[in-house]
mmCIF file of C-alpha atoms and ligand atoms in Angstrom:
data_model
loop_
_atom_site.group_PDB
_atom_site.id
_atom_site.type_symbol
_atom_site.label_atom_id
_atom_site.label_comp_id
_atom_site.label_asym_id
_atom_site.label_seq_id
_atom_site.Cartn_x
_atom_site.Cartn_y
_atom_site.Cartn_z
ATOM 1 C CA MET A 180 0.000 0.000 0.000
ATOM 2 C CA LEU A 181 2.837 2.393 0.858
ATOM 3 C CA SER A 182 4.634 1.656 -2.434
ATOM 4 C CA TRP A 183 1.400 2.317 -4.290
ATOM 5 C CA TYR A 184 0.909 5.551 -2.302
ATOM 6 C CA HIS A 185 4.384 6.841 -3.058
ATOM 7 C CA SER A 186 4.094 6.015 -6.743
ATOM 8 C CA CYS A 187 0.756 7.681 -7.435
ATOM 9 C CA ARG A 188 -0.252 9.959 -4.596
ATOM 10 C CA ARG A 189 -1.774 13.264 -5.623
ATOM 11 C CA ASP A 190 0.460 16.313 -5.476
ATOM 12 C CA LEU A 191 -1.536 18.487 -3.063
ATOM 13 C CA PRO A 192 -0.313 21.810 -1.648
ATOM 14 C CA TRP A 193 -0.522 20.677 1.991
ATOM 15 C CA ARG A 194 1.625 17.657 1.153
ATOM 16 C CA ARG A 195 4.438 19.982 0.110
ATOM 17 C CA THR A 196 4.847 21.463 3.579
ATOM 18 C CA ASP A 197 5.903 20.237 6.994
ATOM 19 C CA ASP A 198 4.536 23.350 8.717
ATOM 20 C CA PRO A 199 2.145 22.025 11.415
ATOM 21 C CA TYR A 200 -0.020 25.163 11.135
ATOM 22 C CA ARG A 201 -0.628 24.609 7.411
ATOM 23 C CA ILE A 202 -1.245 20.891 7.888
ATOM 24 C CA TRP A 203 -3.779 21.739 10.595
ATOM 25 C CA VAL A 204 -5.563 24.301 8.348
ATOM 26 C CA SER A 205 -5.776 21.744 5.529
ATOM 27 C CA GLU A 206 -7.164 19.039 7.816
ATOM 28 C CA ILE A 207 -9.868 21.384 9.125
ATOM 29 C CA MET A 208 -10.822 22.393 5.579
ATOM 30 C CA LEU A 209 -10.857 18.789 4.373
ATOM 31 C CA GLN A 210 -13.481 17.826 6.953
ATOM 32 C CA GLN A 211 -16.763 17.922 4.988
ATOM 33 C CA THR A 212 -15.149 19.401 1.846
ATOM 34 C CA ARG A 213 -13.832 17.692 -1.283
ATOM 35 C CA VAL A 214 -10.108 17.840 -2.028
ATOM 36 C CA GLU A 215 -10.628 19.630 -5.371
ATOM 37 C CA THR A 216 -12.666 22.381 -3.701
ATOM 38 C CA THR A 217 -10.270 22.694 -0.782
ATOM 39 C CA ILE A 218 -7.149 23.444 -2.862
ATOM 40 C CA ASP A 219 -8.048 27.042 -3.842
ATOM 41 C CA TYR A 220 -9.433 27.890 -0.414
ATOM 42 C CA TYR A 221 -6.338 26.496 1.287
ATOM 43 C CA GLU A 222 -3.954 28.458 -0.924
ATOM 44 C CA ARG A 223 -5.875 31.719 -0.456
ATOM 45 C CA PHE A 224 -6.201 31.159 3.297
ATOM 46 C CA VAL A 225 -2.512 30.509 3.975
ATOM 47 C CA ALA A 226 -1.539 33.377 1.663
ATOM 48 C CA ARG A 227 -3.805 35.697 3.684
ATOM 49 C CA PHE A 228 -2.794 34.205 7.079
ATOM 50 C CA PRO A 229 0.692 32.696 6.577
ATOM 51 C CA THR A 230 1.255 31.921 10.269
ATOM 52 C CA VAL A 231 -0.804 31.036 13.304
ATOM 53 C CA GLY A 232 0.035 34.513 14.634
ATOM 54 C CA ASP A 233 -1.449 36.165 11.535
ATOM 55 C CA LEU A 234 -4.624 34.129 11.944
ATOM 56 C CA ALA A 235 -4.872 34.966 15.653
ATOM 57 C CA LYS A 236 -4.593 38.700 14.894
ATOM 58 C CA ALA A 237 -7.306 38.681 12.199
ATOM 59 C CA THR A 238 -10.887 39.789 12.792
ATOM 60 C CA GLN A 239 -13.634 37.162 12.711
ATOM 61 C CA ASP A 240 -15.172 38.953 9.716
ATOM 62 C CA ASP A 241 -11.887 38.615 7.817
ATOM 63 C CA VAL A 242 -11.581 34.899 8.651
ATOM 64 C CA LEU A 243 -15.195 34.217 7.653
ATOM 65 C CA LYS A 244 -14.689 36.153 4.421
ATOM 66 C CA GLN A 245 -11.787 33.855 3.479
ATOM 67 C CA TRP A 246 -13.995 30.865 4.339
ATOM 68 C CA GLU A 247 -17.041 32.116 2.431
ATOM 69 C CA GLY A 248 -18.512 29.342 0.272
ATOM 70 C CA LEU A 249 -16.757 26.455 2.067
ATOM 71 C CA GLY A 250 -19.708 25.991 4.439
ATOM 72 C CA TYR A 251 -19.697 24.607 7.986
ATOM 73 C CA TYR A 252 -18.564 27.978 9.278
ATOM 74 C CA SER A 253 -18.062 26.758 12.841
ATOM 75 C CA ARG A 254 -14.827 25.255 11.471
ATOM 76 C CA ALA A 255 -13.545 28.756 10.668
ATOM 77 C CA ARG A 256 -14.671 30.247 13.974
ATOM 78 C CA ASN A 257 -13.035 27.395 15.920
ATOM 79 C CA LEU A 258 -9.833 27.610 13.874
ATOM 80 C CA HIS A 259 -9.649 31.313 14.663
ATOM 81 C CA GLN A 260 -10.320 30.766 18.382
ATOM 82 C CA ALA A 261 -7.758 27.941 18.539
ATOM 83 C CA ALA A 262 -5.143 30.171 16.855
ATOM 84 C CA LYS A 263 -5.678 32.791 19.575
ATOM 85 C CA GLU A 264 -5.259 30.140 22.286
ATOM 86 C CA ILE A 265 -2.076 28.815 20.638
ATOM 87 C CA VAL A 266 -0.607 32.328 20.486
ATOM 88 C CA ASP A 267 -1.535 32.913 24.144
ATOM 89 C CA GLU A 268 0.405 29.722 24.983
ATOM 90 C CA GLY A 269 3.552 30.786 23.118
ATOM 91 C CA GLY A 270 2.670 30.415 19.433
ATOM 92 C CA GLN A 271 3.604 26.758 18.806
ATOM 93 C CA LEU A 272 0.982 24.210 17.752
ATOM 94 C CA PRO A 273 0.919 21.431 20.407
ATOM 95 C CA ASP A 274 2.797 18.350 19.208
ATOM 96 C CA SER A 275 0.786 15.675 21.017
ATOM 97 C CA TYR A 276 -2.647 14.172 20.388
ATOM 98 C CA ASN A 277 -3.835 14.860 23.943
ATOM 99 C CA ARG A 278 -3.003 18.561 23.795
ATOM 100 C CA LEU A 279 -4.255 19.019 20.246
ATOM 101 C CA ILE A 280 -7.646 17.559 21.107
ATOM 102 C CA ASP A 281 -8.113 20.213 23.816
ATOM 103 C CA LEU A 282 -8.192 22.967 21.184
ATOM 104 C CA PRO A 283 -11.532 24.252 19.805
ATOM 105 C CA GLY A 284 -12.665 22.425 16.668
ATOM 106 C CA ILE A 285 -10.137 19.589 16.993
ATOM 107 C CA GLY A 286 -11.734 16.178 17.473
ATOM 108 C CA PRO A 287 -10.190 12.704 17.435
ATOM 109 C CA TYR A 288 -9.867 12.687 13.639
ATOM 110 C CA THR A 289 -8.039 16.022 13.303
ATOM 111 C CA ALA A 290 -5.891 15.422 16.390
ATOM 112 C CA ALA A 291 -4.734 12.072 14.977
ATOM 113 C CA ALA A 292 -4.153 13.518 11.506
ATOM 114 C CA VAL A 293 -2.110 16.512 12.717
ATOM 115 C CA ALA A 294 -0.206 14.492 15.353
ATOM 116 C CA SER A 295 0.753 11.825 12.822
ATOM 117 C CA ILE A 296 1.418 13.957 9.722
ATOM 118 C CA ALA A 297 3.033 16.993 11.358
ATOM 119 C CA PHE A 298 4.668 15.382 14.407
ATOM 120 C CA ASP A 299 5.209 11.719 13.476
ATOM 121 C CA ARG A 300 3.051 10.477 16.367
ATOM 122 C CA PRO A 301 1.599 6.963 15.895
ATOM 123 C CA HIS A 302 -2.138 7.754 16.026
ATOM 124 C CA PRO A 303 -4.428 6.127 13.450
ATOM 125 C CA VAL A 304 -6.840 8.398 11.610
ATOM 126 C CA LEU A 305 -10.389 7.115 11.236
ATOM 127 C CA ASP A 306 -12.076 9.281 8.636
ATOM 128 C CA GLY A 307 -14.791 7.956 6.317
ATOM 129 C CA ASN A 308 -12.268 6.763 3.729
ATOM 130 C CA VAL A 309 -10.161 4.843 6.246
ATOM 131 C CA GLN A 310 -13.215 3.314 7.901
ATOM 132 C CA ARG A 311 -14.410 2.041 4.539
ATOM 133 C CA VAL A 312 -11.046 0.476 3.650
ATOM 134 C CA LEU A 313 -10.658 -1.181 7.056
ATOM 135 C CA CYS A 314 -14.260 -2.436 7.204
ATOM 136 C CA ARG A 315 -13.814 -4.078 3.806
ATOM 137 C CA MET A 316 -10.274 -5.388 4.262
ATOM 138 C CA LEU A 317 -11.027 -6.920 7.644
ATOM 139 C CA ARG A 318 -14.697 -7.646 6.950
ATOM 140 C CA ILE A 319 -15.886 -5.633 9.921
ATOM 141 C CA GLU A 320 -19.661 -5.848 9.783
ATOM 142 C CA GLY A 321 -20.640 -3.669 12.753
ATOM 143 C CA ASP A 322 -21.978 -0.142 12.419
ATOM 144 C CA PRO A 323 -18.963 2.258 12.436
ATOM 145 C CA ARG A 324 -21.063 4.796 14.354
ATOM 146 C CA ARG A 325 -21.238 2.431 17.328
ATOM 147 C CA THR A 326 -18.546 2.628 19.985
ATOM 148 C CA ALA A 327 -17.671 -1.084 19.859
ATOM 149 C CA THR A 328 -17.104 -0.974 16.093
ATOM 150 C CA ARG A 329 -15.106 2.233 16.342
ATOM 151 C CA GLN A 330 -12.877 0.605 18.933
ATOM 152 C CA GLU A 331 -12.407 -2.379 16.644
ATOM 153 C CA LEU A 332 -11.439 -0.026 13.806
ATOM 154 C CA LEU A 333 -9.124 1.954 16.056
ATOM 155 C CA ALA A 334 -7.371 -1.237 17.171
ATOM 156 C CA ALA A 335 -6.962 -2.260 13.518
ATOM 157 C CA GLY A 336 -5.567 1.176 12.676
ATOM 158 C CA GLU A 337 -3.127 0.989 15.586
ATOM 159 C CA LYS A 338 -1.780 -2.329 14.305
ATOM 160 C CA LEU A 339 -0.927 -0.633 11.015
ATOM 161 C CA MET A 340 1.153 2.051 12.716
ATOM 162 C CA PRO A 341 4.937 1.546 12.705
ATOM 163 C CA SER A 342 5.993 -0.437 15.786
ATOM 164 C CA PRO A 343 7.678 1.378 18.714
ATOM 165 C CA ALA A 344 10.980 -0.256 17.695
ATOM 166 C CA ALA A 345 10.604 0.983 14.119
ATOM 167 C CA MET A 346 9.697 4.456 15.365
ATOM 168 C CA LYS A 347 12.766 4.451 17.593
ATOM 169 C CA LYS A 348 14.927 3.715 14.576
ATOM 170 C CA ARG A 349 13.094 6.384 12.579
ATOM 171 C CA THR A 350 13.745 9.097 15.138
ATOM 172 C CA ALA A 351 17.276 7.968 16.059
ATOM 173 C CA ASP A 352 20.360 9.737 14.798
ATOM 174 C CA ASP A 353 21.162 8.284 11.350
ATOM 175 C CA ASP A 354 24.840 8.225 12.279
ATOM 176 C CA ASP A 355 24.277 5.965 15.246
ATOM 177 C CA PRO A 356 25.218 2.487 13.979
ATOM 178 C CA GLY A 357 23.466 0.857 16.930
ATOM 179 C CA GLU A 358 20.082 2.085 15.789
ATOM 180 C CA GLY A 359 20.132 0.622 12.264
ATOM 181 C CA ASP A 360 18.591 2.298 9.195
ATOM 182 C CA PRO A 361 15.695 4.601 9.894
ATOM 183 C CA ILE A 362 12.393 3.519 8.304
ATOM 184 C CA GLU A 363 11.165 5.745 5.513
ATOM 185 C CA ASP A 364 7.460 5.718 6.241
ATOM 186 C CA GLY A 365 6.060 7.168 9.411
ATOM 187 C CA PRO A 366 2.553 7.167 10.903
ATOM 188 C CA GLY A 367 1.549 10.127 8.731
ATOM 189 C CA ASP A 368 2.426 8.195 5.567
ATOM 190 C CA VAL A 369 0.405 5.170 6.686
ATOM 191 C CA ASN A 370 -2.609 7.349 7.501
ATOM 192 C CA GLN A 371 -2.377 9.283 4.263
ATOM 193 C CA ALA A 372 -1.940 6.087 2.235
ATOM 194 C CA LEU A 373 -5.118 4.632 3.768
ATOM 195 C CA MET A 374 -7.015 7.866 3.140
ATOM 196 C CA GLU A 375 -5.765 8.014 -0.448
ATOM 197 C CA LEU A 376 -6.718 4.381 -1.029
ATOM 198 C CA GLY A 377 -10.251 5.044 0.213
ATOM 199 C CA ALA A 378 -10.575 8.222 -1.845
ATOM 200 C CA ARG A 379 -9.263 6.820 -5.112
ATOM 201 C CA VAL A 380 -9.553 3.015 -5.219
ATOM 202 C CA CYS A 381 -11.808 1.670 -2.480
ATOM 203 C CA THR A 382 -14.556 4.178 -3.248
ATOM 204 C CA PRO A 383 -18.059 3.937 -1.742
ATOM 205 C CA ARG A 384 -19.948 2.636 -4.791
ATOM 206 C CA LYS A 385 -17.342 1.387 -7.288
ATOM 207 C CA PRO A 386 -14.216 0.004 -5.627
ATOM 208 C CA ASP A 387 -11.577 -0.881 -8.208
ATOM 209 C CA CYS A 388 -10.561 -4.192 -6.629
ATOM 210 C CA GLN A 389 -8.527 -5.245 -9.677
ATOM 211 C CA ALA A 390 -6.207 -2.264 -9.227
ATOM 212 C CA CYS A 391 -6.148 -2.354 -5.439
ATOM 213 C CA PRO A 392 -2.723 -2.768 -3.806
ATOM 214 C CA VAL A 393 -4.208 -4.593 -0.780
ATOM 215 C CA ARG A 394 -6.410 -6.934 -2.801
ATOM 216 C CA SER A 395 -4.547 -10.064 -1.627
ATOM 217 C CA TRP A 396 -5.376 -9.286 2.003
ATOM 218 C CA CYS A 397 -8.934 -8.062 1.530
ATOM 219 C CA ARG A 398 -11.639 -10.253 3.035
ATOM 220 C CA ALA A 399 -14.587 -8.376 1.500
ATOM 221 C CA GLN A 400 -13.170 -8.858 -1.983
ATOM 222 C CA ALA A 401 -12.472 -12.550 -1.371
ATOM 223 C CA GLU A 402 -15.552 -13.524 0.613
ATOM 224 C CA LEU A 403 -18.450 -11.266 -0.377
ATOM 225 C CA ASP A 404 -20.380 -11.026 -3.644
ATOM 226 C CA ASP A 405 -20.425 -7.274 -3.254
ATOM 227 C CA PRO A 406 -17.767 -5.472 -1.151
ATOM 228 C CA THR A 407 -19.871 -2.296 -1.227
ATOM 229 C CA THR A 408 -22.258 -3.815 1.338
ATOM 230 C CA LEU A 409 -19.564 -2.736 3.832
ATOM 231 C CA PRO A 410 -19.340 -0.585 5.813
ATOM 232 C CA LEU A 411 -22.866 -0.808 7.193
ATOM 233 C CA LYS A 412 -24.766 2.247 6.004
ATOM 234 C CA PRO A 413 -26.919 4.448 8.235
ATOM 235 C CA PRO A 414 -30.635 4.512 7.378
ATOM 236 C CA ARG A 415 -31.588 7.503 5.212
ATOM 237 C CA ARG A 416 -33.231 10.327 7.109
ATOM 238 C CA GLU A 417 -35.772 12.703 5.640
ATOM 239 C CA ARG A 418 -34.407 16.229 5.487
ATOM 240 C CA PRO A 419 -36.965 18.871 6.514
ATOM 241 C CA HIS A 420 -37.620 21.658 4.031
ATOM 242 C CA VAL A 421 -38.322 25.262 4.974
ATOM 243 C CA GLU A 422 -39.326 28.298 2.926
ATOM 244 C CA VAL A 423 -37.475 31.456 3.898
ATOM 245 C CA THR A 424 -37.736 35.106 2.856
ATOM 246 C CA ALA A 425 -34.848 37.557 2.568
ATOM 247 C CA GLY A 426 -35.301 41.300 2.118
ATOM 248 C CA VAL A 427 -33.171 43.334 -0.255
ATOM 249 C CA ILE A 428 -34.057 46.435 1.726
ATOM 250 C CA TRP A 429 -33.018 49.797 0.323
ATOM 251 C CA LYS A 430 -32.585 53.108 2.059
ATOM 252 C CA GLU A 431 -31.579 55.605 -0.607
ATOM 253 C CA ASN A 432 -28.622 53.918 -2.340
ATOM 254 C CA ARG A 433 -27.729 51.515 0.469
ATOM 255 C CA LEU A 434 -28.845 48.009 1.359
ATOM 256 C CA LEU A 435 -29.437 46.536 4.786
ATOM 257 C CA LEU A 436 -27.229 43.613 5.836
ATOM 258 C CA ALA A 437 -27.631 41.804 9.168
ATOM 259 C CA ARG A 438 -25.095 39.598 10.936
ATOM 260 C CA ARG A 439 -26.409 36.283 12.221
ATOM 261 C CA PRO A 440 -26.203 35.841 15.992
ATOM 262 C CA PRO A 441 -23.447 33.745 17.609
ATOM 263 C CA GLY A 442 -24.104 30.143 18.531
ATOM 264 C CA GLY A 443 -26.602 29.321 15.771
ATOM 265 C CA MET A 444 -26.440 28.132 12.201
ATOM 266 C CA LEU A 445 -24.200 30.312 9.950
ATOM 267 C CA ALA A 446 -23.224 32.403 12.997
ATOM 268 C CA GLY A 447 -21.291 35.550 12.158
ATOM 269 C CA LEU A 448 -22.230 35.645 8.457
ATOM 270 C CA TRP A 449 -23.875 38.707 6.922
ATOM 271 C CA GLU A 450 -27.157 38.171 5.103
ATOM 272 C CA PHE A 451 -30.178 39.880 3.651
ATOM 273 C CA PRO A 452 -32.428 39.814 6.727
ATOM 274 C CA GLY A 453 -35.640 37.799 6.789
ATOM 275 C CA GLY A 454 -36.841 34.485 8.162
ATOM 276 C CA LYS A 455 -39.063 31.427 7.938
ATOM 277 C CA ILE A 456 -42.521 31.622 6.445
ATOM 278 C CA GLU A 457 -45.272 30.690 8.873
ATOM 279 C CA GLU A 458 -48.240 28.627 7.805
ATOM 280 C CA GLY A 459 -50.661 30.573 5.610
ATOM 281 C CA GLU A 460 -48.373 33.610 5.406
ATOM 282 C CA THR A 461 -47.572 35.368 2.126
ATOM 283 C CA LEU A 462 -43.938 36.095 1.252
ATOM 284 C CA ALA A 463 -44.493 39.829 1.737
ATOM 285 C CA ALA A 464 -46.250 39.410 5.094
ATOM 286 C CA CYS A 465 -43.505 37.087 6.304
ATOM 287 C CA LEU A 466 -40.750 39.513 5.362
ATOM 288 C CA ALA A 467 -42.442 42.542 6.951
ATOM 289 C CA ARG A 468 -43.083 40.565 10.170
ATOM 290 C CA GLU A 469 -39.539 39.153 10.397
ATOM 291 C CA ILE A 470 -37.952 42.566 9.830
ATOM 292 C CA ARG A 471 -40.190 44.125 12.480
ATOM 293 C CA GLU A 472 -39.415 41.306 14.972
ATOM 294 C CA GLU A 473 -35.668 41.098 14.379
ATOM 295 C CA LEU A 474 -34.724 44.716 13.621
ATOM 296 C CA ALA A 475 -37.729 46.796 14.762
ATOM 297 C CA ILE A 476 -38.054 48.729 11.504
ATOM 298 C CA GLU A 477 -40.968 49.142 9.108
ATOM 299 C CA ILE A 478 -40.529 48.365 5.422
ATOM 300 C CA ASP A 479 -42.584 48.440 2.250
ATOM 301 C CA VAL A 480 -42.247 45.128 0.444
ATOM 302 C CA GLY A 481 -42.007 45.155 -3.335
ATOM 303 C CA GLU A 482 -41.692 42.493 -6.013
ATOM 304 C CA PRO A 483 -40.086 39.050 -5.618
ATOM 305 C CA LEU A 484 -36.562 39.201 -7.085
ATOM 306 C CA ALA A 485 -35.383 35.586 -7.223
ATOM 307 C CA SER A 486 -35.703 32.249 -5.426
ATOM 308 C CA VAL A 487 -32.983 29.647 -4.900
ATOM 309 C CA ASP A 488 -32.979 26.149 -3.422
ATOM 310 C CA HIS A 489 -30.145 25.298 -1.072
ATOM 311 C CA GLU A 490 -29.208 22.137 0.837
ATOM 312 C CA TYR A 491 -27.672 22.065 4.289
ATOM 313 C CA THR A 492 -26.750 18.890 6.158
ATOM 314 C CA HIS A 493 -29.908 18.772 8.224
ATOM 315 C CA LEU A 494 -32.390 20.725 6.147
ATOM 316 C CA SER A 495 -33.093 22.139 2.738
ATOM 317 C CA ILE A 496 -34.407 25.637 2.114
ATOM 318 C CA THR A 497 -35.965 27.702 -0.620
ATOM 319 C CA LEU A 498 -34.825 31.280 -0.166
ATOM 320 C CA HIS A 499 -37.132 33.906 -1.677
ATOM 321 C CA ALA A 500 -35.516 37.319 -2.063
ATOM 322 C CA LEU A 501 -37.887 40.284 -2.230
ATOM 323 C CA GLN A 502 -37.290 43.887 -3.097
ATOM 324 C CA ALA A 503 -38.166 46.201 -0.202
ATOM 325 C CA HIS A 504 -37.765 49.762 0.940
ATOM 326 C CA TRP A 505 -37.106 51.141 4.402
ATOM 327 C CA ARG A 506 -40.035 53.217 5.712
ATOM 328 C CA ALA A 507 -39.446 53.994 9.402
ATOM 329 C CA GLY A 508 -37.313 53.292 12.447
ATOM 330 C CA GLU A 509 -33.659 52.852 13.367
ATOM 331 C CA PRO A 510 -32.608 49.166 13.161
ATOM 332 C CA GLN A 511 -32.146 47.445 16.535
ATOM 333 C CA THR A 512 -30.135 44.284 17.307
ATOM 334 C CA ILE A 513 -33.075 42.216 18.565
ATOM 335 C CA GLY A 514 -32.770 39.018 16.530
ATOM 336 C CA VAL A 515 -29.509 39.898 14.789
ATOM 337 C CA ASP A 516 -25.966 40.382 16.040
ATOM 338 C CA ALA A 517 -25.271 43.585 14.076
ATOM 339 C CA TRP A 518 -26.575 45.493 11.067
ATOM 340 C CA GLU A 519 -25.148 47.836 8.447
ATOM 341 C CA TRP A 520 -26.355 49.877 5.486
ATOM 342 C CA VAL A 521 -23.940 49.092 2.639
ATOM 343 C CA THR A 522 -23.533 49.958 -1.023
ATOM 344 C CA VAL A 523 -23.790 47.280 -3.709
ATOM 345 C CA GLU A 524 -20.023 47.575 -4.264
ATOM 346 C CA GLN A 525 -19.365 46.808 -0.574
ATOM 347 C CA LEU A 526 -21.296 43.503 -0.653
ATOM 348 C CA ASP A 527 -18.145 41.667 -1.752
ATOM 349 C CA ASP A 528 -16.391 42.710 1.458
ATOM 350 C CA TYR A 529 -18.844 40.763 3.629
ATOM 351 C CA ALA A 530 -18.861 37.013 4.290
ATOM 352 C CA MET A 531 -22.330 35.908 3.213
ATOM 353 C CA PRO A 532 -24.093 32.513 3.275
ATOM 354 C CA ARG A 533 -23.960 30.650 -0.019
ATOM 355 C CA ALA A 534 -27.737 30.953 -0.550
ATOM 356 C CA ASP A 535 -27.608 34.778 -0.322
ATOM 357 C CA ARG A 536 -24.622 34.871 -2.642
ATOM 358 C CA ARG A 537 -26.551 32.698 -5.117
ATOM 359 C CA ILE A 538 -29.391 35.232 -5.124
ATOM 360 C CA LEU A 539 -26.882 37.871 -6.259
ATOM 361 C CA GLU A 540 -25.460 35.508 -8.887
ATOM 362 C CA ARG A 541 -28.948 34.692 -10.175
ATOM 363 C CA LEU A 542 -29.831 38.378 -10.545
ATOM 364 C CA ALA A 543 -26.528 39.105 -12.291
ATOM 365 C CA ALA A 544 -27.040 36.147 -14.648
ATOM 366 C CA ASP A 545 -30.532 37.438 -15.491
ATOM 367 C CA GLY A 546 -29.106 40.868 -16.297
ATOM 368 C CA ARG A 547 -30.795 42.371 -13.253
ATOM 369 C CA PRO A 548 -27.979 43.683 -11.036
ATOM 370 C CA LEU A 549 -29.073 45.293 -7.792
ATOM 371 C CA GLU A 550 -29.756 48.973 -8.273
ATOM 372 C CA PRO A 551 -31.319 51.466 -5.904
ATOM 373 C CA ASP A 552 -33.685 52.787 -8.534
ATOM 374 C CA GLN A 553 -35.277 49.331 -8.840
ATOM 375 C CA ALA A 554 -36.552 49.799 -5.318
ATOM 376 C CA GLY A 555 -39.656 51.456 -4.117
ATOM 377 C CA PRO A 556 -42.834 50.885 -2.167
ATOM 378 C CA LYS A 557 -45.343 48.589 -3.787
HETATM 379 S S1 LIG B 180 -9.816 -5.155 -2.688
HETATM 380 FE FE1 LIG B 180 -11.585 -3.928 -3.234
HETATM 381 S S2 LIG B 180 -12.872 -3.879 -1.407
HETATM 382 FE FE2 LIG B 180 -10.860 -4.603 -0.781
HETATM 383 S S3 LIG B 180 -9.807 -2.771 -0.056
HETATM 384 FE FE3 LIG B 180 -9.272 -3.051 -2.214
HETATM 385 S S4 LIG B 180 -10.771 -1.848 -3.377
HETATM 386 FE FE4 LIG B 180 -11.548 -2.095 -1.286
#
C-alpha cells in the first residue's frame, strides 16, 4: 500500500509542507469538503494568514470572508479561536494528540491527523475513507457509528502504525550504527496512504478491486459477492424543508445587511435579513413581520426578485428574495448580532451565506444587477 501511495499519490499543496499550522488548516478544511474544492481555499487562506500569529490577529469577519462558500462555518470560527489560544500559549501548535484535542474544533480525527502527519506520532486516523477500507479489508460488519465498532477499527488502525521499535529507529540519529537504518514511512504516511486508497480506489460505490494494492489481504473482496455492502450504512433520514424570505431592503442607495447571531447556524455571516414563512403567510407578510421582529423597523415590500434552493446537512431551504424599501425606524439588534447599510459595491467585502450569494449571482445572470432605482414601495 505504501509503495502504491508513493508512486501515485496526488500532489496536493498541503503535502508539500511540513509546517504544522498549514497541515492543521488543511485538515480542518478537508473535513466535509472535497479535495478539489479545498485546494483554492487552502492556498488563499494561507496566503492571507501565513502563520498562526497572523490568523490569531485577524478579525472574525476577515476569517469568515476567506472561508465564504466552504460551508460549515463553525470550522472557521473554531480555527480562529484555537489560533488565539495557541498564540496565548507561546505560538507553537501542540505536538501531542492529547493537547491538540483540547483545542476548539479539533476532534479525534483532526488530532490524529495533525499528530501523525506533522509530528510523526503513531495515532491512526479514522475518517470515512479509512473506515471504509478497514471495514472491507477486515470484513468488519458492525456499524462504524457504534462505539464497539469504532474501537475495533481503532485497534486495527493501531496495528498498522509503525511499531515502537521501528519508530525508535526512525527518530534515532542516522549516524548511530546501533540504531540501524531509519524507516522511511512514518505514521503520517500510513494514515495518508489509507485515506488516499479510500478516496481513489476503495470508493463507496465502485471500488476498483482489480487495481487495489491490498487486494490479496482483503476479506470483502475474497468472501463477499459485493464489497460495497460494507461498511454498514446508516438509514436515510428525511431532510426537513423550509421556505425562507430575505429582504433586499433599500434606504436611498444603500442596502441593509444583518449579521447572524453567535451560537446558531451560519453564525457571524452577513445576510439579507428575513426568516421562515409561517403557515398561511404570504412572502411579503412574512418579510415585513420578520424585519419588524428582528430589527424593529418598518418596510414596504415590493416584487419578488429571485428564489434559490439550497441544501444544508440537516435541512433544505428555498430562499425567496424580495425587493423592499425602508419606511421607518432605526434598526435594533433584537434578533440579529449587528446590522449595516452598505452599497452594492461593498457587498463583496462581507462574508455571506452561499444561498444569499446565489441570489446575487442569479440576478446578475438574469441581467438584473441590484440597483437602488429598482426599489420602491409597492
Ligand atoms: S480489494 Fe476492493 S474492497 Fe478490498 S480494499 Fe481493495 S478496493 Fe476495497
